[in-house]
XYZ file of C-alpha atoms in Angstrom:
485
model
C 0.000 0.000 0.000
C 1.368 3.567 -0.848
C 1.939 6.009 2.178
C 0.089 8.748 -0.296
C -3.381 7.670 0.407
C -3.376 9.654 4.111
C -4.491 12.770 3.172
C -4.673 13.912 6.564
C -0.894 13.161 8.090
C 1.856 15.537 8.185
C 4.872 13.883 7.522
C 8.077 14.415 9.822
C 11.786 15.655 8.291
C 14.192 12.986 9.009
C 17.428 13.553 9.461
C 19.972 10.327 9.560
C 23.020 10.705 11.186
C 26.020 7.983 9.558
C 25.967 6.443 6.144
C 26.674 2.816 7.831
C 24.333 -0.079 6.615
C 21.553 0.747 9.063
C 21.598 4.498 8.086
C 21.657 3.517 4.070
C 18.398 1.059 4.666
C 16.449 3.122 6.678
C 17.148 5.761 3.902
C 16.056 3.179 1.632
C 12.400 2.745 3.522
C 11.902 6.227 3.919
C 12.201 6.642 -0.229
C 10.009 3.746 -0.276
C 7.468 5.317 2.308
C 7.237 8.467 -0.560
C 6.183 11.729 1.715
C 9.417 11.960 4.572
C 11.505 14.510 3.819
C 14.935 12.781 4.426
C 18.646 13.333 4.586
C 21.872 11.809 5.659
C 24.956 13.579 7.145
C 28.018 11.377 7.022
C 31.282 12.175 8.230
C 33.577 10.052 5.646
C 34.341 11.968 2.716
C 33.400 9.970 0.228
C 32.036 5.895 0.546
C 34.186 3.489 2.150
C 32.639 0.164 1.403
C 34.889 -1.674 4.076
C 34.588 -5.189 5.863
C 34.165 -8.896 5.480
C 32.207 -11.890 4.949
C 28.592 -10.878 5.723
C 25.496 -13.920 5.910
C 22.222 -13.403 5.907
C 18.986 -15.444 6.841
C 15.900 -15.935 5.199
C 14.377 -13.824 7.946
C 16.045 -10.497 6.851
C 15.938 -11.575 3.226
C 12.435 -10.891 3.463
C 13.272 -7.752 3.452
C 15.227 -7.734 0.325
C 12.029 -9.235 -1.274
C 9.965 -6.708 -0.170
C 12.237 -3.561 -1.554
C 12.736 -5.566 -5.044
C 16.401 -5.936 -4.088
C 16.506 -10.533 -3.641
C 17.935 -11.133 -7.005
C 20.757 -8.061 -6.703
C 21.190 -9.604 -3.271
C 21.552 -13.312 -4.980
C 24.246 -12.110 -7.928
C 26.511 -10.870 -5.161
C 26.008 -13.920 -2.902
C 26.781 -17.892 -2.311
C 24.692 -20.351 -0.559
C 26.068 -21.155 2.845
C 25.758 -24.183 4.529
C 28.318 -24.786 6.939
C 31.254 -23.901 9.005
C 34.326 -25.391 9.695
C 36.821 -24.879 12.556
C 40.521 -25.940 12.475
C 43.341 -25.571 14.986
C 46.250 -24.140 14.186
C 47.829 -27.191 12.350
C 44.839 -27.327 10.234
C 43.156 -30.488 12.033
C 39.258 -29.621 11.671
C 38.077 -29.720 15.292
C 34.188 -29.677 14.681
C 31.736 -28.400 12.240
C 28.446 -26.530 12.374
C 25.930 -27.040 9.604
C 23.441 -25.009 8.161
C 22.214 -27.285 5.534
C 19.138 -26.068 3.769
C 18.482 -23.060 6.071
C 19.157 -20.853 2.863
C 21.757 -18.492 4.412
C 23.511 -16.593 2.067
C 27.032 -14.945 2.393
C 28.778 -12.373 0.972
C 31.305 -9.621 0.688
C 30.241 -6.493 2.966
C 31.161 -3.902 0.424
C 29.632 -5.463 -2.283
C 26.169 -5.024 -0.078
C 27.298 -1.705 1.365
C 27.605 -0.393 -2.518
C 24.157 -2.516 -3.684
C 22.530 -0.095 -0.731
C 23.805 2.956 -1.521
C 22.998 2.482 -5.485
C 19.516 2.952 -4.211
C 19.407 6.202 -2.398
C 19.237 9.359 -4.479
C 22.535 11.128 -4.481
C 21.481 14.416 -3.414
C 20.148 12.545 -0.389
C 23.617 12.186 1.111
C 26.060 15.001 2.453
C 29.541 13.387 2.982
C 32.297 14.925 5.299
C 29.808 16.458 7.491
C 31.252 15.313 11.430
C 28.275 16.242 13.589
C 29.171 17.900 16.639
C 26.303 19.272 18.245
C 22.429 18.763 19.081
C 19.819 20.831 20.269
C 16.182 20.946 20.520
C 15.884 24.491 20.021
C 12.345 25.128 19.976
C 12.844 28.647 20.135
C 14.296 29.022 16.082
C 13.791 26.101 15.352
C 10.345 25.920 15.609
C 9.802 22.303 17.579
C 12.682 20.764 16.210
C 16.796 19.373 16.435
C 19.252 21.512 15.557
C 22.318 20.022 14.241
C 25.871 21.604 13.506
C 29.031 20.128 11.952
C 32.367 20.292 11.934
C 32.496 22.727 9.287
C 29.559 25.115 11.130
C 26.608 23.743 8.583
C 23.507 23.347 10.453
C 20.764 21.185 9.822
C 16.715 21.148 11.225
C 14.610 17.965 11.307
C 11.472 16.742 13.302
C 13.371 13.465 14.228
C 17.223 12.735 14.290
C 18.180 9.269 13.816
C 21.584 8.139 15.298
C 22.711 5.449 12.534
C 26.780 6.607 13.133
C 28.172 3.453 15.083
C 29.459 2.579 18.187
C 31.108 5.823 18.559
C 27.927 7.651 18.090
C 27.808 11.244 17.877
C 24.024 11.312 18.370
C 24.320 9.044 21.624
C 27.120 10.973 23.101
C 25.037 14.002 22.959
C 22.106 12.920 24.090
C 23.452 11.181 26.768
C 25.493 14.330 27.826
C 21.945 15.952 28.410
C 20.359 13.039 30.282
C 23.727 12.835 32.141
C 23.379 16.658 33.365
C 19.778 16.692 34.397
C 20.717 13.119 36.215
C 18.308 11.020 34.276
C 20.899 8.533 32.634
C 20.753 5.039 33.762
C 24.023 3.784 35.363
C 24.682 0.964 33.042
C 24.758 3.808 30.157
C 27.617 5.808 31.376
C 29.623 2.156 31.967
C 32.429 1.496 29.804
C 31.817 -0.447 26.336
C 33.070 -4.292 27.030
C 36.613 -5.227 26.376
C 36.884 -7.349 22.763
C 39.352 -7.689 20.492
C 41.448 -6.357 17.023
C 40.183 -7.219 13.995
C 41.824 -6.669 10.543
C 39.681 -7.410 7.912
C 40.242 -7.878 3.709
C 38.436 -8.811 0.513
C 41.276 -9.776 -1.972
C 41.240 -9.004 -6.040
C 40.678 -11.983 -7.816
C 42.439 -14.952 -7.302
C 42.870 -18.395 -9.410
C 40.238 -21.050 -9.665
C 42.771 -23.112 -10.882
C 45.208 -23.131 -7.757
C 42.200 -22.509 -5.270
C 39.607 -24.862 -6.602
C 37.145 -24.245 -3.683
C 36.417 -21.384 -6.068
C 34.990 -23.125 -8.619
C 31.827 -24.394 -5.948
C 28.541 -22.739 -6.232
C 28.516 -22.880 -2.231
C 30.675 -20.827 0.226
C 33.258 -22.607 2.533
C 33.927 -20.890 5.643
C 37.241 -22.264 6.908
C 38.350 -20.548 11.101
C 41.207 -21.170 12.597
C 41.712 -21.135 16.444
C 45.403 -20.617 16.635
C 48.257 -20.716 19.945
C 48.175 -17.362 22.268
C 45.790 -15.071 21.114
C 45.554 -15.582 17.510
C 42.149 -16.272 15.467
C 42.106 -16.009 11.933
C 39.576 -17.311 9.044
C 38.895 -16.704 5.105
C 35.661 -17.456 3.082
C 35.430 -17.742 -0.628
C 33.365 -15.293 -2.443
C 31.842 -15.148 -5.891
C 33.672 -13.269 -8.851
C 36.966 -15.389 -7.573
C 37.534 -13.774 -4.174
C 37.995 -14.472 -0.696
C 37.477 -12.475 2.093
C 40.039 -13.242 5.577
C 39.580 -11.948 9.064
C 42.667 -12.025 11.515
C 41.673 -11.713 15.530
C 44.488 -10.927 18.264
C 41.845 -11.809 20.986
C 42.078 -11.570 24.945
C 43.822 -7.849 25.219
C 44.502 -6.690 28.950
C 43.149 -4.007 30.366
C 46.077 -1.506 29.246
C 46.375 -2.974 25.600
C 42.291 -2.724 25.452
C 42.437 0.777 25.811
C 45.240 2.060 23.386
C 43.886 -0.139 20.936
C 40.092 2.124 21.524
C 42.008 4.853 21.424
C 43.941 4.145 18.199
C 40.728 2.492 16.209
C 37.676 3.889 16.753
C 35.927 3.444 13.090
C 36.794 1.235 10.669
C 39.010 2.686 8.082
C 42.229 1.250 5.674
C 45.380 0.804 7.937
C 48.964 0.528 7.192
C 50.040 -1.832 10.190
C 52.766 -4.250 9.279
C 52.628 -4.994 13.549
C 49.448 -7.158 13.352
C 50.273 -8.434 9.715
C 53.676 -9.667 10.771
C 52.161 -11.410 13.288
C 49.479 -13.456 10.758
C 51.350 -13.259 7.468
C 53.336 -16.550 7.759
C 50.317 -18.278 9.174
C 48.676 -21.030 7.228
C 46.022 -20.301 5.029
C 42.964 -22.911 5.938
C 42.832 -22.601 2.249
C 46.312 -23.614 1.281
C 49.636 -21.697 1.438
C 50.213 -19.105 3.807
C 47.931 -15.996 4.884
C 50.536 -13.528 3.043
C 48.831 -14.966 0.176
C 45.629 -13.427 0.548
C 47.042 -10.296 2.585
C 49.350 -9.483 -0.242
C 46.351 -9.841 -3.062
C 44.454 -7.304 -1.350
C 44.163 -3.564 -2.169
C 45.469 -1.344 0.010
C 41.866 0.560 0.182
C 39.758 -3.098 1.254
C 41.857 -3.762 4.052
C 40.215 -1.878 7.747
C 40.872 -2.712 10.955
C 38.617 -2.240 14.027
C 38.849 -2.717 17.837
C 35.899 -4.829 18.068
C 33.903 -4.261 21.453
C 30.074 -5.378 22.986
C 28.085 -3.595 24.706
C 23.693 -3.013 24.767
C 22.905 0.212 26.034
C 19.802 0.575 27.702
C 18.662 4.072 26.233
C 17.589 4.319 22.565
C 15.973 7.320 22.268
C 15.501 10.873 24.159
C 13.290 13.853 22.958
C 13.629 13.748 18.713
C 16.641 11.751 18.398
C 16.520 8.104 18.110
C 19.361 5.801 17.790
C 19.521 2.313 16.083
C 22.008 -0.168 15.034
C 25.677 0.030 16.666
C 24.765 3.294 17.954
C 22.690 1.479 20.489
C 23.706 -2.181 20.483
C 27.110 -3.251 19.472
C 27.545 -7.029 19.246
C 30.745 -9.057 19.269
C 30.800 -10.470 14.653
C 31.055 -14.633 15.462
C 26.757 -14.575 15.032
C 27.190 -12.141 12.585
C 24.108 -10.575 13.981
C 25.626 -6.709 13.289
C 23.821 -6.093 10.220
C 21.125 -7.967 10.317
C 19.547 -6.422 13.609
C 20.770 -3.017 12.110
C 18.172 -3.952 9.274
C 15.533 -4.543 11.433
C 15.487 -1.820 13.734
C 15.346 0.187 10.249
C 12.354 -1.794 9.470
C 10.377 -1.065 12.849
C 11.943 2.459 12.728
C 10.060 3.278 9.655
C 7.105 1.757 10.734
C 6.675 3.793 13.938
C 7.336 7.027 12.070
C 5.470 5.825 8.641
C 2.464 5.868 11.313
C 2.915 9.269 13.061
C -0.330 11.494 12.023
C 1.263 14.532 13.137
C 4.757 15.833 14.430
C 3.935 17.254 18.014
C 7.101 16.330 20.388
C 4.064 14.162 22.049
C 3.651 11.827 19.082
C 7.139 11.663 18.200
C 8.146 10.269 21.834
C 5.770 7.340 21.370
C 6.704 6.804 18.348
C 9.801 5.890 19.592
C 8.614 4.201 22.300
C 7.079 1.511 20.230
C 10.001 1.029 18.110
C 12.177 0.334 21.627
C 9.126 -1.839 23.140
C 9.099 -3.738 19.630
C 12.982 -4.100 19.270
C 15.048 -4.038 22.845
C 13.927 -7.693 23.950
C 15.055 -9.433 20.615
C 18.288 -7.220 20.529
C 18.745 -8.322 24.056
C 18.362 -12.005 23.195
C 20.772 -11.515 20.189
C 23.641 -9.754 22.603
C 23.243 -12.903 25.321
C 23.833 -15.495 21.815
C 26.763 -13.319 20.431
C 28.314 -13.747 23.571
C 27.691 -17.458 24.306
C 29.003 -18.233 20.185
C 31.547 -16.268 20.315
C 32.712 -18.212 22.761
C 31.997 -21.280 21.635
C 33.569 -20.902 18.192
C 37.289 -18.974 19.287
C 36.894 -19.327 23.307
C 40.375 -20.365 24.743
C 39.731 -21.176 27.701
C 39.487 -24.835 28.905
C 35.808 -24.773 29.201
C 35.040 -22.666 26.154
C 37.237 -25.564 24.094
C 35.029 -28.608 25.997
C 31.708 -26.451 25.427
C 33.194 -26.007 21.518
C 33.921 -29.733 21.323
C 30.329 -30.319 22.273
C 28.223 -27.845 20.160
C 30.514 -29.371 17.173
C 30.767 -32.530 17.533
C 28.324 -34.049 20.413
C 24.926 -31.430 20.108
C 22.573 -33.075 17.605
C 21.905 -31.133 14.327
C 18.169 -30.987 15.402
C 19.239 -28.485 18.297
C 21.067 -26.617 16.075
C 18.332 -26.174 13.592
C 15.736 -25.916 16.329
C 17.966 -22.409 17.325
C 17.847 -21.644 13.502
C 13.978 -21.797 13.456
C 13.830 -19.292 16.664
C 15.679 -16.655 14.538
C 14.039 -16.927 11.144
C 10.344 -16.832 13.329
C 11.388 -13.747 13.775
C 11.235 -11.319 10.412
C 9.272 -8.009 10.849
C 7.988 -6.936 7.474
C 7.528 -3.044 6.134
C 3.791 -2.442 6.619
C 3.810 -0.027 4.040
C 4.978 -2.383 1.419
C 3.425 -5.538 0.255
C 3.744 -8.439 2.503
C 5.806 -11.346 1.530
C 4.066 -14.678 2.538
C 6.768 -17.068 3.142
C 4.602 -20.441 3.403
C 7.749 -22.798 3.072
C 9.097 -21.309 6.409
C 8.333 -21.437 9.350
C 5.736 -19.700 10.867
C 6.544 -15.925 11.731
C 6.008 -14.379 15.429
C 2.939 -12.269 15.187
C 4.124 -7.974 14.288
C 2.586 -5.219 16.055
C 0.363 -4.039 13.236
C 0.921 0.005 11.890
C -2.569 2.021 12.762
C -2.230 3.675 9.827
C -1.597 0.727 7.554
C -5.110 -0.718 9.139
C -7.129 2.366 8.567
C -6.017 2.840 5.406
C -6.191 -0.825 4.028
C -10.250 -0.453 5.694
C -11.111 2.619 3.486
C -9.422 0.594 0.594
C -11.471 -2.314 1.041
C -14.309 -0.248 2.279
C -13.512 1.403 -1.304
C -13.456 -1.539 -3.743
C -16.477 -2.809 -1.768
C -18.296 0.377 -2.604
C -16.994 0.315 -6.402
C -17.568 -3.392 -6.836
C -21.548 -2.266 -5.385
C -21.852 0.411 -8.524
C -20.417 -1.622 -10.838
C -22.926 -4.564 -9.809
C -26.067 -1.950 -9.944
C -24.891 -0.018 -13.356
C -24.788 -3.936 -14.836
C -28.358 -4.502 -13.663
C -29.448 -1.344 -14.687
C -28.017 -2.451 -18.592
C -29.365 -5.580 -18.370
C -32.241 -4.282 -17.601
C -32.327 -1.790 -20.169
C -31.734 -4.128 -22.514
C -34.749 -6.257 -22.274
C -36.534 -3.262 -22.604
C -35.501 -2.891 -25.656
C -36.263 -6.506 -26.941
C -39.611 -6.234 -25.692
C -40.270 -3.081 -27.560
């Protein structure tokens, strides 16, 4: 159903803060929704489509169906079915399968630039750092005032923090709950120690020495190394692999340099951590250097890699979603995907605001936290627990892994699989996908809008289909008239 056919609601300005995945599909909704004024402010100068090996379910695929976007999604992915864990003589020490769950993987900047190729380009302003908000009702008539870096200022109804774990949006809005002594504790705590990551999508590589690229399935290949030292590599399609290196369990004093040193992901030159991985072996054959050394200079980031869920989302017009309020550790590779579907209830709440009074706008975002903080809560507890259980080096995180790879029946595992793909909101202002050979979906809070208006459309057709059934009697009536004459 088109958002057009309310006549009487006046739609909000949006104003997304952060250019990340999150940011780009909620921009995405919004130009779907057809009457929000929107815009993005993102502090990279230009794209940086950095990262990974990104999978998706069938429950956020959904989505993809719903914007028109499943086959684009398809060309730039691989079935995936399982994954395999090795130690650090490449012995495979267990295996989890995900055999006809229809997960799909692929490279994250491949996805990050399939996203962005569907927002308008005048829709984005890039290098614009946001320093400052205010709700200055005063000349700004009701709304957020937002400066950057470079002393542009912005107004919008509602402010969406989609800028990360380092959000701008958060730390400001927390700064104002902080003063007038209204910020819960566990918000001003610390985010949770994790670990570096350096991350790489190489150029393309030979089929004929790496024949794993000649499958129409990915293999996902992780190896839990001596001391602190993870690493894994994926194929990908168009001939490439993506790798991941971990230096896991930091103390306290390491921990916080590396924060301090990389707080976004960006390209890094540091021959440190890639002297410590390059002679490695490659799960894949040969060593790691192989893979390192095929990749450009510009697809290779590194991150600090931390966990926390904060407990406040939203405060007066500013609303944050993805990273910016949750950050999860990658092993359930659950980042993205709950990114996407706080977007999707996002734009539901504000797709059904009839007006934007300050009133309105708060539960607006109410609903979207009531609708969205449990399962995000449930997804931080898993990351945790599999994060563990995959690279945990501890002697009971290597018994537990032993276990959940080798000993846990595959009817556990899929019985997990079925909790997360039950759960896949859908955009009520888009057509719904039915999905009748999965399972069954939880029941969605339903849009008041989206059931008024699909009443007066069926109220509508019922009242058309009525006419058209009285102007055919009337002609058939008319009509033997006519032969009786």
């Amino acid at each position: 159903m088109s958002a057009s056919g309310s006549s009487q609601r006046i739609a909000p300005s949006v104003l997304i803060i952060g250019a990340g995945l999150g940011g780009i599909m909620l921009a995405i909704l919004l130009e779907k929704m057809g009457d929000v004024d929107y815009f993005i402010l993102e502090r990279s100068s230009s794209p940086k489509p950095l990262g990974s090996a990104m999978s998706l379910t069938p429950s956020i695929q959904v989505l993809f169906e719903q914007l028109g976007m499943l086959e684009d999604l398809q060309k730039i992915s691989l079935p995936f079915l399982a994954a395999k864990v090795f130690d650090d003589k490449l012995n495979c020490t267990g295996e989890i399968v995900y055999e006809d769950q229809a997960k799909v993987i692929f490279p994250r900047p491949d996805l990050f630039n399939l996203l962005l190729s569907k927002v308008p380009k005048n829709r984005i302003a890039w290098g614009k750092r946001v320093l400052k908000l205010e709700e200055d009702t005063e000349n700004a008539k009701d709304k957020v005032l937002v400066t950057c870096g470079d002393n542009t200022e912005f107004t919008a109804d509602v402010v969406v923090g989609a800028d990360g774990v380092y959000s701008s949006a958060r730390q400001n809005i927390y700064k104002v709950m902080s003063d007038k002594g209204i910020l819960p504790k566990v918000d001003k705590e610390p985010l949770n120690v994790g670990f570096t990551c350096m991350v790489g999508l190489t150029g393309t590589m030979d089929p004929e020495k790496y024949t794993e690229l000649k499958d129409d399935v990915a293999h996902f290949r992780s190896v839990v190394g001596g001391a602190r030292h993870n690493w894994g590599c994926v194929n990908m399609p168009q001939n490439r692999f993506t790798w991941q290196l971990n230096l896991q369990y930091l103390d306290e004093k390491e921990a916080k340099r590396q924060q301090f040193m990389n707080s976004e992901w960006g390209p890094e030159s540091n021959r440190e951590m890639i002297d410590q991985f390059k002679d490695l072996p490659n799960p894949f054959g040969g060593k790691m250097s192989d893979f390192i050394d095929a990749t450009p200079s510009e697809l290779v980031s590194k991150v600090f890699l931390e966990h926390k869920l904060f407990k406040t989302w939203h405060y007066g017009r500013t609303v944050l979603i993805g990273d910016a309020c949750h950050k999860f550790l990658p092993a359930g590779g659950n980042g993205a995907v709950t990114a996407f579907q706080d977007a999707v209830i996002l734009a539901n709440c504000l797709y059904d605001l009839e007006d934007k009074s300050a009133k309105s706008v708060k539960a607006a975002f109410q609903s979207y936290y009531e609708q969205r903080y449990p399962m995000a809560e449930k997804v931080y507890q898993m990351s945790g627990v599999l994060s563990k259980v995959i690279s945990g080096r501890a002697w009971h995180d290597r018994l537990v892994r032993w276990l959940a790879m080798t000993i846990l029946p595959q009817s556990i595992q899929k019985r997990q699989y079925v909790k997360e793909v039950a759960y896949r909101p859908q955009v009520m202002f888009l057509p719904v996908v039915d999905s009748p050979d999965m399972v069954p979906a939880l029941p969605q809070k339903p849009c008041k809008r989206y059931v008024r208006e699909t009443r007066e459309k069926e109220a509508l057709e019922k009242k058309n289909a009525k006419a058209q059934a009285v102007r055919r009697d009337s002609a058939v009536k008319g009509g033997e008239t006519a032969v009786a004459v």
